[in-house]
Amino acid sequence: NRNTFAACMVATGDADAMVTGLTRNYHVVLDEISRALDPAPGDHIFGITMLVAGGKTVFLADTSVHELPSTEQFVHSAIHTAAVARQLGHEPRVALISFSNFGNPDMDRSRKMRAAVEALDNRRVDFEYDGEMTIDVALDAELMKRAYPFCRLSKPANILIMPGLHSSSASSMLIGKLGGGTVIGPLLTGLSKPAQIVPMGASVSDIVNMAALAAYDAIG
């Protein structure tokens, strides 16, 4: 299998990074490369998508791996996406996204996002975060301060931790197909060595972007 063979090359140091995925389903490819590349120690694998539009960059996670993340996975994604955003020159402001705002309405999935906020409080992280909140509140500073003046974000969020793979994948694909912005990713993070999987039907520009990010990861 060419993906497993390439992953072995990366694992043994015969290649610095790999980019694949153009002709196979994302999760099939992930399974193939995971036979040779383990998660980094103490890490777990997840996907980050960068949306660039109107002079702004917004990071979405998890956009490729976990269907319904646990509270701990939400926390992990928030911390590591903030690190990636900071590495790329952005000061992270994290919103944990749901269909509800700060407990209204109070339902099971929104409680898990609130539990993630409480867990971040206990971690004493070095970036702004709050939630749970809807996307319109997270990205609209005027609405945020008018409707929820207690929100801890000083400016609109630039990192959206999504409640599930269904919502994150659909949101990023919708923006990509409707136009008006550039979609980069999902970036696969958490592996012990750099490997990136492009979506089926990716353009040459998409592949070049992912190769550049994989190379940057390898240099880092």
Short mmCIF file of C-alpha atoms in Angstrom, two decimals:
data_model
loop_
_atom_site.label_atom_id
_atom_site.label_comp_id
_atom_site.label_asym_id
_atom_site.label_seq_id
_atom_site.Cartn_x
_atom_site.Cartn_y
_atom_site.Cartn_z
CA ASN A 1 0.00 0.00 0.00
CA ARG A 2 1.55 3.27 -1.12
CA ASN A 3 0.23 5.30 1.82
CA THR A 4 1.54 2.85 4.41
CA PHE A 5 4.84 2.61 2.53
CA ALA A 6 5.19 6.42 2.45
CA ALA A 7 4.29 6.60 6.16
CA CYS A 8 7.04 4.05 6.85
CA MET A 9 9.50 6.29 4.98
CA VAL A 10 8.51 9.21 7.21
CA ALA A 11 8.65 7.07 10.36
CA THR A 12 12.19 5.85 9.59
CA GLY A 13 13.50 9.25 8.49
CA ASP A 14 13.83 8.42 4.76
CA ALA A 15 11.31 11.24 4.14
CA ASP A 16 10.62 14.32 6.25
CA ALA A 17 6.85 14.51 5.58
CA MET A 18 4.15 13.17 3.31
CA VAL A 19 1.04 14.50 1.53
CA THR A 20 -1.61 12.15 0.16
CA GLY A 21 -5.38 11.65 -0.12
CA LEU A 22 -6.31 12.94 -3.58
CA THR A 23 -7.82 9.68 -4.80
CA ARG A 24 -8.99 7.98 -1.60
CA ASN A 25 -11.43 8.66 1.21
CA TYR A 26 -9.89 10.65 4.07
CA HIS A 27 -10.58 8.05 6.77
CA VAL A 28 -9.29 5.18 4.62
CA VAL A 29 -6.02 7.08 4.17
CA LEU A 30 -5.82 7.94 7.88
CA ASP A 31 -6.16 4.27 8.75
CA GLU A 32 -3.41 3.36 6.27
CA ILE A 33 -0.86 5.88 7.52
CA SER A 34 -1.73 5.18 11.17
CA ARG A 35 -0.27 1.69 10.71
CA ALA A 36 3.19 3.28 10.62
CA LEU A 37 2.79 6.67 12.35
CA ASP A 38 1.66 6.80 15.98
CA PRO A 39 0.23 9.81 17.79
CA ALA A 40 2.84 11.98 19.46
CA PRO A 41 3.39 11.06 23.14
CA GLY A 42 0.52 12.38 25.24
CA ASP A 43 -1.28 13.67 22.14
CA HIS A 44 -4.25 12.64 20.06
CA ILE A 45 -4.92 13.08 16.35
CA PHE A 46 -7.44 15.65 15.14
CA GLY A 47 -8.00 18.03 12.24
CA ILE A 48 -7.83 21.83 11.99
CA THR A 49 -9.28 23.78 9.07
CA MET A 50 -8.25 27.38 8.35
CA LEU A 51 -10.86 29.69 6.82
CA VAL A 52 -9.45 32.88 5.30
CA ALA A 53 -12.00 35.53 4.26
CA GLY A 54 -12.41 39.29 4.47
CA GLY A 55 -8.87 39.74 5.76
CA LYS A 56 -9.57 37.41 8.70
CA THR A 57 -8.41 33.89 9.53
CA VAL A 58 -10.58 31.55 11.59
CA PHE A 59 -9.51 28.08 12.74
CA LEU A 60 -12.08 25.25 13.07
CA ALA A 61 -11.48 22.01 15.01
CA ASP A 62 -12.02 19.07 14.96
CA THR A 63 -12.78 18.87 11.24
CA SER A 64 -11.58 15.38 10.34
CA VAL A 65 -11.27 12.71 13.05
CA HIS A 66 -13.62 12.57 16.07
CA GLU A 67 -17.32 12.23 15.29
CA LEU A 68 -18.60 13.28 18.72
CA PRO A 69 -15.63 14.42 20.84
CA SER A 70 -15.53 13.92 24.58
CA THR A 71 -15.03 16.79 26.99
CA GLU A 72 -11.33 15.94 27.25
CA GLN A 73 -11.02 15.91 23.46
CA PHE A 74 -12.66 19.35 23.28
CA VAL A 75 -10.12 20.62 25.80
CA HIS A 76 -7.22 19.04 23.94
CA SER A 77 -8.40 20.48 20.62
CA ALA A 78 -8.75 23.95 22.14
CA ILE A 79 -5.25 23.92 23.66
CA HIS A 80 -3.50 22.52 20.60
CA THR A 81 -5.42 24.64 18.07
CA ALA A 82 -4.47 27.71 20.10
CA ALA A 83 -0.83 26.60 19.88
CA VAL A 84 -1.08 26.16 16.10
CA ALA A 85 -2.75 29.57 15.68
CA ARG A 86 -0.06 31.24 17.78
CA GLN A 87 2.66 29.43 15.81
CA LEU A 88 1.17 30.92 12.63
CA GLY A 89 1.14 34.45 14.08
CA HIS A 90 -2.39 34.74 15.51
CA GLU A 91 -3.28 35.53 19.11
CA PRO A 92 -5.82 32.79 19.98
CA ARG A 93 -9.36 33.58 21.12
CA VAL A 94 -11.30 30.34 21.50
CA ALA A 95 -15.07 29.92 21.34
CA LEU A 96 -16.57 26.54 22.21
CA ILE A 97 -19.46 26.28 19.78
CA SER A 98 -22.95 24.90 20.26
CA PHE A 99 -26.55 25.64 19.24
CA SER A 100 -27.00 27.32 22.64
CA ASN A 101 -25.54 30.32 24.43
CA PHE A 102 -24.26 29.95 27.99
CA GLY A 103 -26.83 27.34 29.03
CA ASN A 104 -29.85 28.49 27.04
CA PRO A 105 -31.27 26.07 25.97
CA ASP A 106 -29.82 23.54 28.39
CA MET A 107 -29.28 20.23 26.55
CA ASP A 108 -26.87 17.30 26.70
CA ARG A 109 -24.37 18.30 23.99
CA SER A 110 -24.22 21.91 25.18
CA ARG A 111 -23.46 20.70 28.71
CA LYS A 112 -20.39 18.90 27.39
CA MET A 113 -19.12 22.15 25.89
CA ARG A 114 -19.68 23.95 29.21
CA ALA A 115 -17.82 21.14 30.96
CA ALA A 116 -14.91 21.77 28.58
CA VAL A 117 -14.88 25.44 29.60
CA GLU A 118 -14.74 24.41 33.26
CA ALA A 119 -11.89 22.02 32.48
CA LEU A 120 -9.98 24.82 30.74
CA ASP A 121 -10.51 26.95 33.86
CA ASN A 122 -8.74 24.25 35.87
CA ARG A 123 -5.87 24.10 33.36
CA ARG A 124 -5.17 27.86 33.68
CA VAL A 125 -4.33 28.17 29.99
CA ASP A 126 -2.66 31.28 28.53
CA PHE A 127 -5.28 32.25 25.94
CA GLU A 128 -8.81 33.69 25.93
CA TYR A 129 -11.74 31.27 25.73
CA ASP A 130 -15.41 31.05 26.58
CA GLY A 131 -18.58 29.16 25.75
CA GLU A 132 -20.71 27.51 24.96
CA MET A 133 -21.96 29.92 22.29
CA THR A 134 -23.39 30.01 18.78
CA ILE A 135 -21.23 30.92 15.79
CA ASP A 136 -22.95 34.28 15.21
CA VAL A 137 -22.16 35.36 18.77
CA ALA A 138 -18.58 34.08 18.54
CA LEU A 139 -17.82 36.06 15.37
CA ASP A 140 -19.85 39.24 15.97
CA ALA A 141 -18.23 41.45 18.65
CA GLU A 142 -21.18 43.87 18.80
CA LEU A 143 -23.73 41.09 19.29
CA MET A 144 -21.48 39.39 21.84
CA LYS A 145 -21.10 42.47 24.03
CA ARG A 146 -24.73 43.56 23.69
CA ALA A 147 -26.36 40.20 24.41
CA TYR A 148 -23.69 38.61 26.62
CA PRO A 149 -21.60 41.37 28.24
CA PHE A 150 -20.10 38.83 30.66
CA CYS A 151 -18.40 36.94 27.81
CA ARG A 152 -14.66 36.69 28.47
CA LEU A 153 -13.53 37.19 24.85
CA SER A 154 -12.09 40.66 24.25
CA LYS A 155 -12.63 40.43 20.46
CA PRO A 156 -14.40 38.07 18.05
CA ALA A 157 -13.19 34.48 18.30
CA ASN A 158 -10.63 33.27 15.78
CA ILE A 159 -10.79 29.63 16.91
CA LEU A 160 -14.08 27.70 16.84
CA ILE A 161 -14.13 24.37 18.67
CA MET A 162 -17.04 22.63 16.98
CA PRO A 163 -19.46 20.26 18.77
CA GLY A 164 -19.09 17.40 16.29
CA LEU A 165 -17.56 16.24 13.03
CA HIS A 166 -20.87 16.66 11.22
CA SER A 167 -21.09 20.39 11.95
CA SER A 168 -17.40 21.20 11.48
CA SER A 169 -17.04 19.32 8.19
CA ALA A 170 -20.30 20.70 6.78
CA SER A 171 -19.39 24.28 7.75
CA SER A 172 -15.94 24.21 6.14
CA MET A 173 -17.17 22.48 2.97
CA LEU A 174 -20.08 24.92 2.62
CA ILE A 175 -17.75 27.91 2.71
CA GLY A 176 -15.40 26.25 0.24
CA LYS A 177 -18.15 25.53 -2.27
CA LEU A 178 -20.06 28.82 -1.97
CA GLY A 179 -16.90 30.88 -2.38
CA GLY A 180 -15.98 34.17 -0.74
CA GLY A 181 -13.06 32.68 1.15
CA THR A 182 -10.17 30.26 1.09
CA VAL A 183 -10.36 26.93 2.90
CA ILE A 184 -7.05 25.33 3.93
CA GLY A 185 -7.14 21.87 5.42
CA PRO A 186 -8.11 19.97 7.36
CA LEU A 187 -4.59 19.99 8.78
CA LEU A 188 -3.84 16.71 10.49
CA THR A 189 -2.19 17.34 13.84
CA GLY A 190 -1.09 15.14 16.71
CA LEU A 191 0.99 12.60 14.76
CA SER A 192 4.55 11.83 15.81
CA LYS A 193 5.81 12.76 12.31
CA PRO A 194 4.38 15.18 9.69
CA ALA A 195 1.70 13.78 7.38
CA GLN A 196 -1.14 15.60 5.68
CA ILE A 197 -4.23 14.27 3.87
CA VAL A 198 -5.85 16.45 1.21
CA PRO A 199 -9.56 16.04 0.42
CA MET A 200 -10.54 14.12 -2.69
CA GLY A 201 -10.84 16.60 -5.53
CA ALA A 202 -8.31 19.00 -4.00
CA SER A 203 -6.85 21.58 -6.38
CA VAL A 204 -3.16 22.01 -7.17
CA SER A 205 -3.20 25.07 -4.90
CA ASP A 206 -4.67 22.98 -2.05
CA ILE A 207 -1.94 20.37 -2.44
CA VAL A 208 0.81 23.02 -2.51
CA ASN A 209 -0.60 24.63 0.65
CA MET A 210 -0.65 21.30 2.47
CA ALA A 211 2.87 20.44 1.29
CA ALA A 212 4.14 23.79 2.57
CA LEU A 213 2.48 23.24 5.95
CA ALA A 214 3.84 19.69 6.17
CA ALA A 215 7.33 20.99 5.39
CA TYR A 216 6.93 23.76 7.99
CA ASP A 217 5.92 21.14 10.54
CA ALA A 218 8.95 19.02 9.64
CA ILE A 219 11.31 22.00 10.06
CA GLY A 220 9.70 22.85 13.40
#
